[in-house]
Short mmCIF file of C-alpha atoms in Angstrom, two decimals:
data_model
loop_
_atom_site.label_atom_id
_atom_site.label_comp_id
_atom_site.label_asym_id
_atom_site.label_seq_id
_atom_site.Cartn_x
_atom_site.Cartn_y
_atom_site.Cartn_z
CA UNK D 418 -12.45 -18.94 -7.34
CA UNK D 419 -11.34 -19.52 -3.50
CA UNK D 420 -14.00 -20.10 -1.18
CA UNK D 421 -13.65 -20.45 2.53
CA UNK D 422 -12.46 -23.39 4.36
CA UNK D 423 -16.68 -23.89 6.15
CA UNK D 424 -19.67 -23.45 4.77
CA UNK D 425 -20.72 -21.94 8.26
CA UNK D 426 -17.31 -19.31 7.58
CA UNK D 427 -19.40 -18.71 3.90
CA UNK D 428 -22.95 -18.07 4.98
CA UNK D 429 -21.35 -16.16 7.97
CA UNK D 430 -18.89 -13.93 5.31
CA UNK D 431 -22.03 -13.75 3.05
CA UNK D 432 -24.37 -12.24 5.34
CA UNK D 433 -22.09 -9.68 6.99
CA UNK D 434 -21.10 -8.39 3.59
CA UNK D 435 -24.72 -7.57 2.50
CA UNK D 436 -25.10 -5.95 5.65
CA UNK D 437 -22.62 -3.88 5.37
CA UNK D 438 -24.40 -1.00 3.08
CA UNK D 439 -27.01 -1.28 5.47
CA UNK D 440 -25.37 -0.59 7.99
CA UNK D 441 -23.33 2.19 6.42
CA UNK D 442 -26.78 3.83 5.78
CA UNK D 443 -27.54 3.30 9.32
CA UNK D 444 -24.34 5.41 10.64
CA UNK D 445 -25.11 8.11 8.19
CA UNK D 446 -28.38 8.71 9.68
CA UNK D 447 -26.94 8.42 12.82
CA UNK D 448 -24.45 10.97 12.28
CA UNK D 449 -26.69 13.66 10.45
CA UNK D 450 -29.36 12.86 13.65
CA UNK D 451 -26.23 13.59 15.60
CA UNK D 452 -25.36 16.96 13.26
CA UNK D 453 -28.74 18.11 13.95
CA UNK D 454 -28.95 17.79 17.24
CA UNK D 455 -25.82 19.85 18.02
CA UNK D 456 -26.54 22.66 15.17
CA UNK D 457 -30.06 22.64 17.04
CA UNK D 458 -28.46 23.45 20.42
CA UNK D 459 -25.63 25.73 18.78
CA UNK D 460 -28.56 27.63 17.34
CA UNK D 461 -30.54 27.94 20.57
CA UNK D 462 -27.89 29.49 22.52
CA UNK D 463 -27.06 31.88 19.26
CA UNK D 464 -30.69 33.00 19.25
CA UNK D 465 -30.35 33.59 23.13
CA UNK D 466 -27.77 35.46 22.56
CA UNK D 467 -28.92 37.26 19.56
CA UNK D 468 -31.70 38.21 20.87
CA UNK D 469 -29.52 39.65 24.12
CA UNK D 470 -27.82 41.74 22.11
CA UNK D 471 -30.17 43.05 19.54
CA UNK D 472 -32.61 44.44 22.81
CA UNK D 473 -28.94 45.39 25.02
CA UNK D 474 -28.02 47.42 21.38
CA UNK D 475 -31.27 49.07 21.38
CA UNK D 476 -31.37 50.09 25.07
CA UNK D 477 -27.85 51.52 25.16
CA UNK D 478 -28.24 53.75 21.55
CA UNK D 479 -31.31 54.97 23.85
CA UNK D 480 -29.82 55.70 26.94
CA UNK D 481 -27.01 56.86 24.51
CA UNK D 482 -29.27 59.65 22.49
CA UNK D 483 -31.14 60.64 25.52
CA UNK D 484 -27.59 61.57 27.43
CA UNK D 485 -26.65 63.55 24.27
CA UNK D 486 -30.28 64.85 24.17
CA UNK D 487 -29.83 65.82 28.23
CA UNK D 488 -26.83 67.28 27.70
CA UNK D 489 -27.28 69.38 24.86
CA UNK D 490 -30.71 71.34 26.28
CA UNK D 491 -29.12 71.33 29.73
CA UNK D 492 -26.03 72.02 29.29
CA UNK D 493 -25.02 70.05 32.56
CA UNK D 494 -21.36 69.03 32.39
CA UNK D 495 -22.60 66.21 34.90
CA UNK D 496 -23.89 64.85 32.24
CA UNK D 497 -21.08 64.26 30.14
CA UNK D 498 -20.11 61.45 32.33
CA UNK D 499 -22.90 59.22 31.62
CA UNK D 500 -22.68 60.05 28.19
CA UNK D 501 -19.36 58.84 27.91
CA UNK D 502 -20.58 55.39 29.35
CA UNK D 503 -23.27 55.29 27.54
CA UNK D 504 -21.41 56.07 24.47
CA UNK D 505 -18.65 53.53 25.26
CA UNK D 506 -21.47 50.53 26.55
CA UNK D 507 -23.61 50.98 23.18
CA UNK D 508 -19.84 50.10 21.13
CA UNK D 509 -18.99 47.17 23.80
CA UNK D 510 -22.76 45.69 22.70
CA UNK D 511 -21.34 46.37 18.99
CA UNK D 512 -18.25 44.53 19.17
CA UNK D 513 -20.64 41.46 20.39
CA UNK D 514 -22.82 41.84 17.68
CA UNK D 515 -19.63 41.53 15.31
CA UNK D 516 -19.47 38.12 16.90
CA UNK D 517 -22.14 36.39 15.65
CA UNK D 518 -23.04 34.73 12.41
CA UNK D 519 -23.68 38.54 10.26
CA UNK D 520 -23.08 39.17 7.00
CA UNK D 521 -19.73 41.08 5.69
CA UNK D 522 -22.56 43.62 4.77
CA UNK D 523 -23.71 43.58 8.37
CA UNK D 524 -20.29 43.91 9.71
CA UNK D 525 -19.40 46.88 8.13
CA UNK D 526 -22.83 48.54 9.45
CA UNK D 527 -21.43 47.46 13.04
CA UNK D 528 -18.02 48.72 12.28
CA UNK D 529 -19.43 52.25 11.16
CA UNK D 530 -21.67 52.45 13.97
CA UNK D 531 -18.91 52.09 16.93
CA UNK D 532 -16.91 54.68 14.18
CA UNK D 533 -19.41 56.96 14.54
CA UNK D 534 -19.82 56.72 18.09
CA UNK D 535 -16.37 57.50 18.34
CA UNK D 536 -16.34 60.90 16.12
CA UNK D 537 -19.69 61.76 18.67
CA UNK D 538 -18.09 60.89 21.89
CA UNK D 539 -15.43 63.02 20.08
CA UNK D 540 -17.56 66.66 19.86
CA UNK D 541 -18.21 66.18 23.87
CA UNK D 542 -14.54 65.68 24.52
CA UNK D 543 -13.86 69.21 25.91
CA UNK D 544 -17.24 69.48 27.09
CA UNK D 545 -20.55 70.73 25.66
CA UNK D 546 -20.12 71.95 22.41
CA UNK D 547 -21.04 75.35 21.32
CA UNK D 548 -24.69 76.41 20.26
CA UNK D 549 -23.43 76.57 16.57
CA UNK D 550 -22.50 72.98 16.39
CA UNK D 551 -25.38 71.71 18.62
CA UNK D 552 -27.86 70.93 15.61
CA UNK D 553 -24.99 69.06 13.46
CA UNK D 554 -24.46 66.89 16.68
CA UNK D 555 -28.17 66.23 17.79
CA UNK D 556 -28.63 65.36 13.69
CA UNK D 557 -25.07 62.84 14.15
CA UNK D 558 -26.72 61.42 17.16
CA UNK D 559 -30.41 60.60 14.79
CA UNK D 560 -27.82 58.77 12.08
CA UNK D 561 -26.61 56.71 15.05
CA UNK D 562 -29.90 56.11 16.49
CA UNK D 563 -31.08 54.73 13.38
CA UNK D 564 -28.01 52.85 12.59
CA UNK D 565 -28.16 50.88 15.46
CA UNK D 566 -32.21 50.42 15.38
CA UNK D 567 -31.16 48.60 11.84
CA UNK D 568 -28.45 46.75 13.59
CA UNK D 569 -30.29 45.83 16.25
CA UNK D 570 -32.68 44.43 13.54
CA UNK D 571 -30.23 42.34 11.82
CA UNK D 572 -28.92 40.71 14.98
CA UNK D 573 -32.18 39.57 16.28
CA UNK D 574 -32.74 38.09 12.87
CA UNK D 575 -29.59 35.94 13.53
CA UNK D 576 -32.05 33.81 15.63
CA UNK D 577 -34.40 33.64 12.78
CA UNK D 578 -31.51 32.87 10.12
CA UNK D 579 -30.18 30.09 12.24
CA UNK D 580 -33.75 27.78 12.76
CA UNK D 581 -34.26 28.33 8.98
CA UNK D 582 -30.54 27.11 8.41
CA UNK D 583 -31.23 24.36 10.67
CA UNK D 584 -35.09 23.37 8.53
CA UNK D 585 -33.01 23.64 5.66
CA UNK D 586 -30.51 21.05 6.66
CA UNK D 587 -33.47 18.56 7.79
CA UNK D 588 -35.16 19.39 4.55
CA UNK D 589 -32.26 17.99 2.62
CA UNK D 590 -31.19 14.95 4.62
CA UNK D 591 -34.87 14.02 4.68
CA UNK D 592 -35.34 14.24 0.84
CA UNK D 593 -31.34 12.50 0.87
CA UNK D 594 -31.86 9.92 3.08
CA UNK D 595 -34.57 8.04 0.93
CA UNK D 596 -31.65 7.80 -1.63
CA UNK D 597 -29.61 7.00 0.66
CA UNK D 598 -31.27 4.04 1.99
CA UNK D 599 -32.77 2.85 -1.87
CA UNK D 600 -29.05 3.02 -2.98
CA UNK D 601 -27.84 0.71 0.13
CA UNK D 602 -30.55 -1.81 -0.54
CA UNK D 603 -30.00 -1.95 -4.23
CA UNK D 604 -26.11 -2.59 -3.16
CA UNK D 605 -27.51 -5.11 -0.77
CA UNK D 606 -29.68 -6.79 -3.21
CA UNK D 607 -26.65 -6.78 -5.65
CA UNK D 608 -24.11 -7.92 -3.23
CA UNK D 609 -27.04 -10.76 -1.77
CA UNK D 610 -27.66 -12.10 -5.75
CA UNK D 611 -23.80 -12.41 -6.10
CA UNK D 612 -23.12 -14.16 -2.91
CA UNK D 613 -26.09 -16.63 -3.52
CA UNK D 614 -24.80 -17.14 -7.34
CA UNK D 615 -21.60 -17.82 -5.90
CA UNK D 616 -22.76 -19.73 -2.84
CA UNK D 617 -25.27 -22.31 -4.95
CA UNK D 618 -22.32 -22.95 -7.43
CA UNK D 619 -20.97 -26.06 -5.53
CA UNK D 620 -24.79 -26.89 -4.90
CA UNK D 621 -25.49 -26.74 -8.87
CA UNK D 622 -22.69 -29.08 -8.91
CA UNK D 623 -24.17 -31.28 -6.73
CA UNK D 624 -27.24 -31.15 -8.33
CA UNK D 625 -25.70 -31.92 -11.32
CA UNK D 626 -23.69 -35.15 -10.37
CA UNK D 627 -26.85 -36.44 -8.33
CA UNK D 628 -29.10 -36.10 -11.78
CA UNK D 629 -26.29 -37.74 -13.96
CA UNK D 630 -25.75 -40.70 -11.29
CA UNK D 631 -30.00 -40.70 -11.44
CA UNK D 632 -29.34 -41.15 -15.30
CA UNK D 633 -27.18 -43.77 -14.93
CA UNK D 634 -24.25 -41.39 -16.57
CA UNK D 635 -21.41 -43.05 -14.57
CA UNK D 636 -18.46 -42.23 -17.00
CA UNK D 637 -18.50 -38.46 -15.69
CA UNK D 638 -16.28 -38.13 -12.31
CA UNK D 639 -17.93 -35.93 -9.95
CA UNK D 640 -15.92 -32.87 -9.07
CA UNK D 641 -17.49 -30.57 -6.55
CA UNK D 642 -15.10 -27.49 -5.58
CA UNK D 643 -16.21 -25.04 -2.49
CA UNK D 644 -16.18 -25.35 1.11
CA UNK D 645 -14.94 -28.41 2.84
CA UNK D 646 -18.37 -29.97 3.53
CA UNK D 647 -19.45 -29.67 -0.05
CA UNK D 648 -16.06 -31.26 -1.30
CA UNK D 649 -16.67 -34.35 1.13
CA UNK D 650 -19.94 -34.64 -0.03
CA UNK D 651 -18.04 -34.91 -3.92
CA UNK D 652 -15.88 -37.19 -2.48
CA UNK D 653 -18.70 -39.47 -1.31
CA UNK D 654 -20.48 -39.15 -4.31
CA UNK D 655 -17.67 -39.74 -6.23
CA UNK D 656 -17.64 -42.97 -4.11
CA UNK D 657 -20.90 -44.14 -4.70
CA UNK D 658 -20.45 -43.49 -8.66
CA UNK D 659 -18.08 -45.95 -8.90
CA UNK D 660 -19.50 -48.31 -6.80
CA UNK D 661 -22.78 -47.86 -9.08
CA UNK D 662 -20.93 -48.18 -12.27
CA UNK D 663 -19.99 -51.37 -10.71
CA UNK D 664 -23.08 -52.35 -9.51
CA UNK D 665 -24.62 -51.39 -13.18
CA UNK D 666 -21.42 -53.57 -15.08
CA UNK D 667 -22.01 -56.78 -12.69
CA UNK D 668 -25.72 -56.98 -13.36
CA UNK D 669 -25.32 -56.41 -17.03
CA UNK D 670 -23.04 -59.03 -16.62
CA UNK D 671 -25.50 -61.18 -14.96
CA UNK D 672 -28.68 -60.41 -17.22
CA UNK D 673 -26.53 -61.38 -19.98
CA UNK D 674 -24.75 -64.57 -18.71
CA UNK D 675 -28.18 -65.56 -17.05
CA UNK D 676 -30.32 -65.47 -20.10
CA UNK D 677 -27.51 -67.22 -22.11
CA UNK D 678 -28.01 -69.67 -19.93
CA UNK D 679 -31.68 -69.92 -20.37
CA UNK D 680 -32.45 -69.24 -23.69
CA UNK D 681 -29.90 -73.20 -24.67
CA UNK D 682 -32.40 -75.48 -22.71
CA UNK D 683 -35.36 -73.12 -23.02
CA UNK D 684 -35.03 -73.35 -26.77
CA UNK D 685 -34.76 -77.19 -26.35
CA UNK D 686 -37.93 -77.37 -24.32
CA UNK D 687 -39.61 -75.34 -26.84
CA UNK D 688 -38.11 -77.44 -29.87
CA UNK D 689 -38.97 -80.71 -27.72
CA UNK D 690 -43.02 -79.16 -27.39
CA UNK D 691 -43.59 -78.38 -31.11
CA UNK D 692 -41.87 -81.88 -31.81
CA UNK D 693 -44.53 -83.46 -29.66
CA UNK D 694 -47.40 -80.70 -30.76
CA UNK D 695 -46.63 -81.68 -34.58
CA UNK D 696 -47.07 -85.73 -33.56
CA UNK D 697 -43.55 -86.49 -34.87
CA UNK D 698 -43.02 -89.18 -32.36
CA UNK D 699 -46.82 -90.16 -32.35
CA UNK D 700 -50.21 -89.68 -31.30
CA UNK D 701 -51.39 -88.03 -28.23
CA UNK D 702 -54.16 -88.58 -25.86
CA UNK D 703 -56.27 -85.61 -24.84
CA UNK D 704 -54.07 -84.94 -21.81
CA UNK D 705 -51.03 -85.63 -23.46
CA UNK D 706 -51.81 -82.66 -26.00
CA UNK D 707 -53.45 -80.34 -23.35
CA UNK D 708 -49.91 -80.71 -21.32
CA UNK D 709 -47.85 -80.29 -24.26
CA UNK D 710 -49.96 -77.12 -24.80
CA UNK D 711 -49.27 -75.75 -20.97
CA UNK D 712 -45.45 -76.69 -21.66
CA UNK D 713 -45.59 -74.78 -25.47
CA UNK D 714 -47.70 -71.84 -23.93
CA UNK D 715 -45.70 -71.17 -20.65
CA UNK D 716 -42.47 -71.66 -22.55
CA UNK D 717 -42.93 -68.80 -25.18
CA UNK D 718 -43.87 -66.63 -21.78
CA UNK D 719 -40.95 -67.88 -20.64
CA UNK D 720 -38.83 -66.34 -23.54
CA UNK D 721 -40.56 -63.67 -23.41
CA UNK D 722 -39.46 -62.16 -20.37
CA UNK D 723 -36.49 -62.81 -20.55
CA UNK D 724 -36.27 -60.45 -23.98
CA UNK D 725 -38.29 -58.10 -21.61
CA UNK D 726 -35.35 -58.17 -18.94
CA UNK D 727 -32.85 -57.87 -21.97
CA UNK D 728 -34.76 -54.67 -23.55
CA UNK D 729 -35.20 -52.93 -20.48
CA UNK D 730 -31.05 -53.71 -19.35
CA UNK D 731 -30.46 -52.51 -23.04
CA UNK D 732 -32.36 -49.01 -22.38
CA UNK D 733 -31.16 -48.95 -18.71
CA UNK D 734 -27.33 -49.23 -20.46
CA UNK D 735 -27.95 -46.14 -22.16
CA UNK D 736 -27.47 -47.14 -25.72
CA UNK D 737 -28.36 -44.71 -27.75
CA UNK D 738 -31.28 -44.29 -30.33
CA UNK D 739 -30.95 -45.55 -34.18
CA UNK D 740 -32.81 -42.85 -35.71
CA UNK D 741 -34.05 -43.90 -39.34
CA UNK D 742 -37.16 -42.80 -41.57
CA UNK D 743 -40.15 -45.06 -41.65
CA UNK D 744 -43.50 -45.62 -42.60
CA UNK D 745 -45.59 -46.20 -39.40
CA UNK D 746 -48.69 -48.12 -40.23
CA UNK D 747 -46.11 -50.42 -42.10
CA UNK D 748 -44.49 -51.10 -38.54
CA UNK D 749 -48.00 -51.73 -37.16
CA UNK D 750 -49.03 -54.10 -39.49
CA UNK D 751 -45.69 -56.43 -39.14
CA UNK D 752 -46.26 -56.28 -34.96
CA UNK D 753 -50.12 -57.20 -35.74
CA UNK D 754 -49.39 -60.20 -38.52
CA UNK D 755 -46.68 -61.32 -35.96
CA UNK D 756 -49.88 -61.87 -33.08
CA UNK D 757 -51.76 -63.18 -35.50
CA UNK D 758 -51.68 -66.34 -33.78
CA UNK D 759 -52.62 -65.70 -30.28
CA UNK D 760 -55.39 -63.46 -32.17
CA UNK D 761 -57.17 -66.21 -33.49
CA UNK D 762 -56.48 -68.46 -30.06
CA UNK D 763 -58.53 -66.13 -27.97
CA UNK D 764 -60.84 -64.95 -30.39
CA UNK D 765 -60.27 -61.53 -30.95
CA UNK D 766 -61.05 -58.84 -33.73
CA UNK D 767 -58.45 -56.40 -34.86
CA UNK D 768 -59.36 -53.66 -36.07
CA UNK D 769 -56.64 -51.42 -37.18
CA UNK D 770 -57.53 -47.34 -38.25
CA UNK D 771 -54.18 -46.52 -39.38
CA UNK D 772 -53.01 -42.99 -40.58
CA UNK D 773 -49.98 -43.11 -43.34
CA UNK D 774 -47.62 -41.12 -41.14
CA UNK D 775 -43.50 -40.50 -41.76
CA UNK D 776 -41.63 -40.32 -39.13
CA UNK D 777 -38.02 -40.61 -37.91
CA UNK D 778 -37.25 -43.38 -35.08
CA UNK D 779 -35.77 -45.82 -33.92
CA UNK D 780 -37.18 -48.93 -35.29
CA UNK D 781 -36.30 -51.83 -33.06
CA UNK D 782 -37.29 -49.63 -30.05
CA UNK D 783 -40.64 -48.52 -32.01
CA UNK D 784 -41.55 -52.06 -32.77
CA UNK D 785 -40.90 -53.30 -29.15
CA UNK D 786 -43.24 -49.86 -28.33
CA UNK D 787 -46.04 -51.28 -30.74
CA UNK D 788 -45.42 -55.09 -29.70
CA UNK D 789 -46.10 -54.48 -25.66
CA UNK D 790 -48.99 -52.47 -26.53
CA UNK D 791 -50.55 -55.14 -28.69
CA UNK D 792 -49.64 -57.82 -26.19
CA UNK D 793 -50.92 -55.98 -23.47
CA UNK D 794 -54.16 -55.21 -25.05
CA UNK D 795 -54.09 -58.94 -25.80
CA UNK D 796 -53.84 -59.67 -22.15
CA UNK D 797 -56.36 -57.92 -20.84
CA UNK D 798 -59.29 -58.47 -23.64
CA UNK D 799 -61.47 -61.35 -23.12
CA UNK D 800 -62.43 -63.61 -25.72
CA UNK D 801 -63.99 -62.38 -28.44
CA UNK D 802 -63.29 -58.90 -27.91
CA UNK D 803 -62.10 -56.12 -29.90
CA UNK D 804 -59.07 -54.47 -30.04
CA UNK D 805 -59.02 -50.86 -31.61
CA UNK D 806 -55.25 -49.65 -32.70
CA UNK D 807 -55.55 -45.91 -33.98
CA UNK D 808 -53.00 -43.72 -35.89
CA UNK D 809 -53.40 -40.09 -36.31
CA UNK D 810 -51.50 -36.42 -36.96
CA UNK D 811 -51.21 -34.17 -33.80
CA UNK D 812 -49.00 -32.38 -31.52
CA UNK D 813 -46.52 -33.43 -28.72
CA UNK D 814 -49.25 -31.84 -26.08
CA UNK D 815 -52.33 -31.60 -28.05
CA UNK D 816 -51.70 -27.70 -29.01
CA UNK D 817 -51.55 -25.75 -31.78
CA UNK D 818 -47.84 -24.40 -30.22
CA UNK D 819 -45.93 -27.81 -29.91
CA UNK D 820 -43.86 -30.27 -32.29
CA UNK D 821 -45.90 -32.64 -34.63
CA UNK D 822 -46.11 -35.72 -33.76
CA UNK D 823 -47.86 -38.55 -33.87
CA UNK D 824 -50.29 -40.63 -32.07
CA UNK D 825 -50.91 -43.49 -31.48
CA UNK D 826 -53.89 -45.18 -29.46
CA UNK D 827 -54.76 -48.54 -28.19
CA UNK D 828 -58.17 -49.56 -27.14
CA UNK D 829 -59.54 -52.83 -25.50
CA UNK D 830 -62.33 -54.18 -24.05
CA UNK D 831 -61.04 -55.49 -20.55
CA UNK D 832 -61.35 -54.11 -17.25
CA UNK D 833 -59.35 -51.30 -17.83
CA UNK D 834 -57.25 -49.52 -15.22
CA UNK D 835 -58.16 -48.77 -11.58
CA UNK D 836 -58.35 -45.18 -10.88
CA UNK D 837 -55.30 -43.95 -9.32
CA UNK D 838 -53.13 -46.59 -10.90
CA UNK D 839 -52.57 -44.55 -13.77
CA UNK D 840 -48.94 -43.70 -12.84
CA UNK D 841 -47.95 -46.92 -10.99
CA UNK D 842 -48.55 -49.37 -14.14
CA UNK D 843 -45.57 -47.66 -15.94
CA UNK D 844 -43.35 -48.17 -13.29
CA UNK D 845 -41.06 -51.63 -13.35
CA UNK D 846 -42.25 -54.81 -12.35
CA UNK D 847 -45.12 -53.23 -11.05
CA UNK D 848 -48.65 -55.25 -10.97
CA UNK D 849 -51.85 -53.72 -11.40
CA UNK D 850 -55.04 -54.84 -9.81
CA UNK D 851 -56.87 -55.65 -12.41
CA UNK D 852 -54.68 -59.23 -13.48
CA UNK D 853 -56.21 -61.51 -15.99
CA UNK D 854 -56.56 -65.46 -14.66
CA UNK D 855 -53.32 -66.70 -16.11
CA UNK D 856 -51.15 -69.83 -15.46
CA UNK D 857 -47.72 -67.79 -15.91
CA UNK D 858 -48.46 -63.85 -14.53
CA UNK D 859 -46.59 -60.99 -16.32
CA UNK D 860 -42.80 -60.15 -15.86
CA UNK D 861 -44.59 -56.23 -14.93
CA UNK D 862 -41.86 -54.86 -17.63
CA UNK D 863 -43.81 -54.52 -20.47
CA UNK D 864 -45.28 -50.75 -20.11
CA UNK D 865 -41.88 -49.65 -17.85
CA UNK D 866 -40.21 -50.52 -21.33
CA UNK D 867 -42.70 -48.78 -23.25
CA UNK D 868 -42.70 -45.38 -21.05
CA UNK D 869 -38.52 -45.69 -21.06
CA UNK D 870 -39.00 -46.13 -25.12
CA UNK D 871 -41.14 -43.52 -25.69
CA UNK D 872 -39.50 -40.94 -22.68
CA UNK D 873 -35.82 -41.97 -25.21
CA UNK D 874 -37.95 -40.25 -28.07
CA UNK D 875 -39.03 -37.33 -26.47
CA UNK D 876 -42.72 -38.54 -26.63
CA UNK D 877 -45.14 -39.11 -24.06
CA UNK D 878 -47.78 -42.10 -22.70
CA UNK D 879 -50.21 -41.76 -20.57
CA UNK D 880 -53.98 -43.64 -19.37
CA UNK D 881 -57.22 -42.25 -20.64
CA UNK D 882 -60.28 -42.51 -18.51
CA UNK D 883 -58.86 -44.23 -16.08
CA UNK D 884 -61.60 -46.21 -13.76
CA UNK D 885 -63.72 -46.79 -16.34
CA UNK D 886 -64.11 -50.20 -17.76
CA UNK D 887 -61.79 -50.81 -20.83
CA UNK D 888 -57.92 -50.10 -21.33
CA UNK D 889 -57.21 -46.94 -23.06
CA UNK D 890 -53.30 -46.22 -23.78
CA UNK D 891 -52.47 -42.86 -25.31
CA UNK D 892 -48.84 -42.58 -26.92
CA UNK D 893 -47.06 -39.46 -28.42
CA UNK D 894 -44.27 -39.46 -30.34
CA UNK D 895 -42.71 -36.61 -32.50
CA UNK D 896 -42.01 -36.91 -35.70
CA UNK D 897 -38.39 -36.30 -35.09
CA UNK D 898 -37.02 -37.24 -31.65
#
């Protein structure tokens, strides 16, 4: 599809074009105002005039029958002259009748009329006719009379005709013109949806490559075709996905080489630790063991984040999930007998309330879901608390409506979660306020890998009761991701 060169030539050709119908709607009334107007003013002066010669028809068929009437009982040859005018003045106001806007019906009345006139005007041609005859004339000039009383009639109505012509052509453009102007703004409408679908293609794009860069889906080129400013903003993030794929190669480069490099002396320091822990090269004093212990204790924290780092690079790398069926309360129990340890150190009572639930997932994601749970209960619980670890059936959202799933909650005894930190403590390397007294603090990765984990399974985590003493993590996963 060819777009113009600017976005401003675009918005510019966009908005004109949707105008357009509204504008053509705005012409039409203008010209049928215009129509009006002039049939209005036509119609005044054909009234005028009607109305002249309906009353100048009536006076001269008068003037006409009383000079016949005059000349008859008289039997003045004077007479005969005005007669004649009369006679000839009463077809001249005929004739101008026959002008205006009549009926063929009324036309032929006219025409008869100024024929009969002229058969009348006829009998007085050599004068008074004779006695005989007088009746037959005086009886011709009645017809005339009121022939040209109906004519006279009919052309005043002319006036009459013409306003209700004129109503009737405002009637219809006023019951038109809301048509008119509902069809131009459903064009308008039309023509406005098209240009915006067509307008917010390149910005769909847009959206599109920002979300997959946000995904860290780098193997996609971004190809953005419309105006010139919206292909040189593709071009630039085009740019800045290769430089991120770059970015994203060299520090999975580096999280890889670096713990390489720290897991061959960290194992030897942890090797060297048990060595001295198990007496192998003697006995200890007291603060030989309780420094042995720091070295044993801080090293397996050691290791530990650094698996963190690698878990949450392998999730950032987009790998994707190893779906398999599994028994969950069998997962639970191997992440619990694997604590077991640091269970007994501070103290702390277990107590599982599992649910035999199916599910499909992956498993070495699910068990590093399971193990940061546990471990971060673990943190947080003083000694000799309890630790509640809950398994039940429900749905995704806690509906009737949603996907199965199931749940899986995780209760301690610590200090729980300060209100309004509900969101932050899922977010990487993040710190809540509420640290336990530790000689080696947390890497802050532990729940960001959980959330990422469970997010990759279509499930959900979240905080219950937050501000309230004791840590209460709710996690939702369905039974098939």
């Amino acid at each position: 599809m060819a777009f113009p060169q600017t976005l401003t030539k675009l918005i510019v050709g966009t908005f004109v074009l949707t105008a357009v119908p509204l504008l053509v709607a705005l012409v039409q009334l203008a010209l049928t105002v215009n129509e009006l107007a002039t049939q209005s003013q036509l119609a005044v002066k054909r009234g005028e005039l009607a109305g002249a010669v309906g009353l100048a028809l009536r006076e001269s068929s008068l003037s006409l029958e009383r000079s016949v009437r005059q000349a008859v009982v008289l039997e003045d040859e004077s007479l005969l002259t005005v007669l004649r005018s009369n006679g000839k003045r009463t077809e001249e106001v005929a004739e101008k009748a026959m002008l205006l806007p009549v009926s063929d019906e009324d036309l032929l009345r006219l025409a008869n009329l100024n024929t009969r006139i002229e058969k009348l005007l006829a009998n007085f041609a050599r004068g008074i006719p004779p006695v005989g005859e007088r009746e037959a004339v005086v009886k011709q000039m009645n017809d005339i009379a009121d022939q040209a009383e109906e004519s006279a009639k009919v052309v005043t109505a002319v006036s009459a005709n013409e306003i209700a012509a004129l109503q009737n052509k405002a009637y219809e453009g006023r019951d038109n013109w809301p048509y008119l102007i509902g069809a131009a703004a459903v064009l308008a409408l039309i023509l406005g949806l098209g240009f915006s679908f067509w307008v917010s293609r390149p910005l769909r794009s847009l959206d599109l490559s920002m979300r997959r860069l946000g995904q860290a889906r780098f193997d996609e080129p971004v190809q953005i075709k419309g105006p010139k400013e919206m292909e040189s903003l593709g071009q630039r993030l085009e740019w800045l996905r290769h430089r991120l794929h770059t970015l994203e190669n060299e520090q999975t480069r580096f999280l890889q080489q670096v713990s390489h490099e720290l897991k061959t002396p960290l194992t030897a320091i942890r090797e060297g630790g048990e060595l001295l822990h198990e007496r192998v090269t003697g006995e200890l004093t007291a603060g030989q063991d309780d420094i042995v212990r720091i070295i044993r204790d801080n090293s397996v924290q050691l290791q530990k984040h650094i698996n963190d780092l690698l878990n949450y690079q392998q999730h950032r790398s987009g790998v994707p999930l190893r779906v398999e069926s599994l028994i969950l309360s069998d997962l639970i129990v191997q992440v619990l007998r694997e604590h077991k340890l640091d269970v007994l150190a501070k103290g702390i009572q277990v107590k599982p309330k599992l649910t035999p639930i199916t599910m499909a997932a992956d498993r070495d994601r699910l068990r590093v879901i399971l193990d940061n749970l546990v471990s971060n209960a673990l943190k947080f619980s003083p000694k000799g608390g309890i630790i509640t670890l809950s398994t039940q059936l429900d749905t995704l959202d806690g509906t009737l409506a949603t996907l199965p799933a199931a749940v899986i909650l995780v209760e301690d005894q610590g200090v729980g979660v300060k209100l309004g930190e509900e969101e932050k403590i899922f977010a990487s390397f993040y710190q809540g306020s509420h640290q336990p007294e530790a000689i080696v603090k947390g890497s802050g990765l532990g729940l960001a890998i959980v959330r990422e984990y469970v997010q990759a399974h279509g499930g959900r985590i979240k905080v219950l009761r937050p501000g309230e003493s004791g840590g209460r993590l709710e996690c939702r996963l369905p039974l098939s991701p």
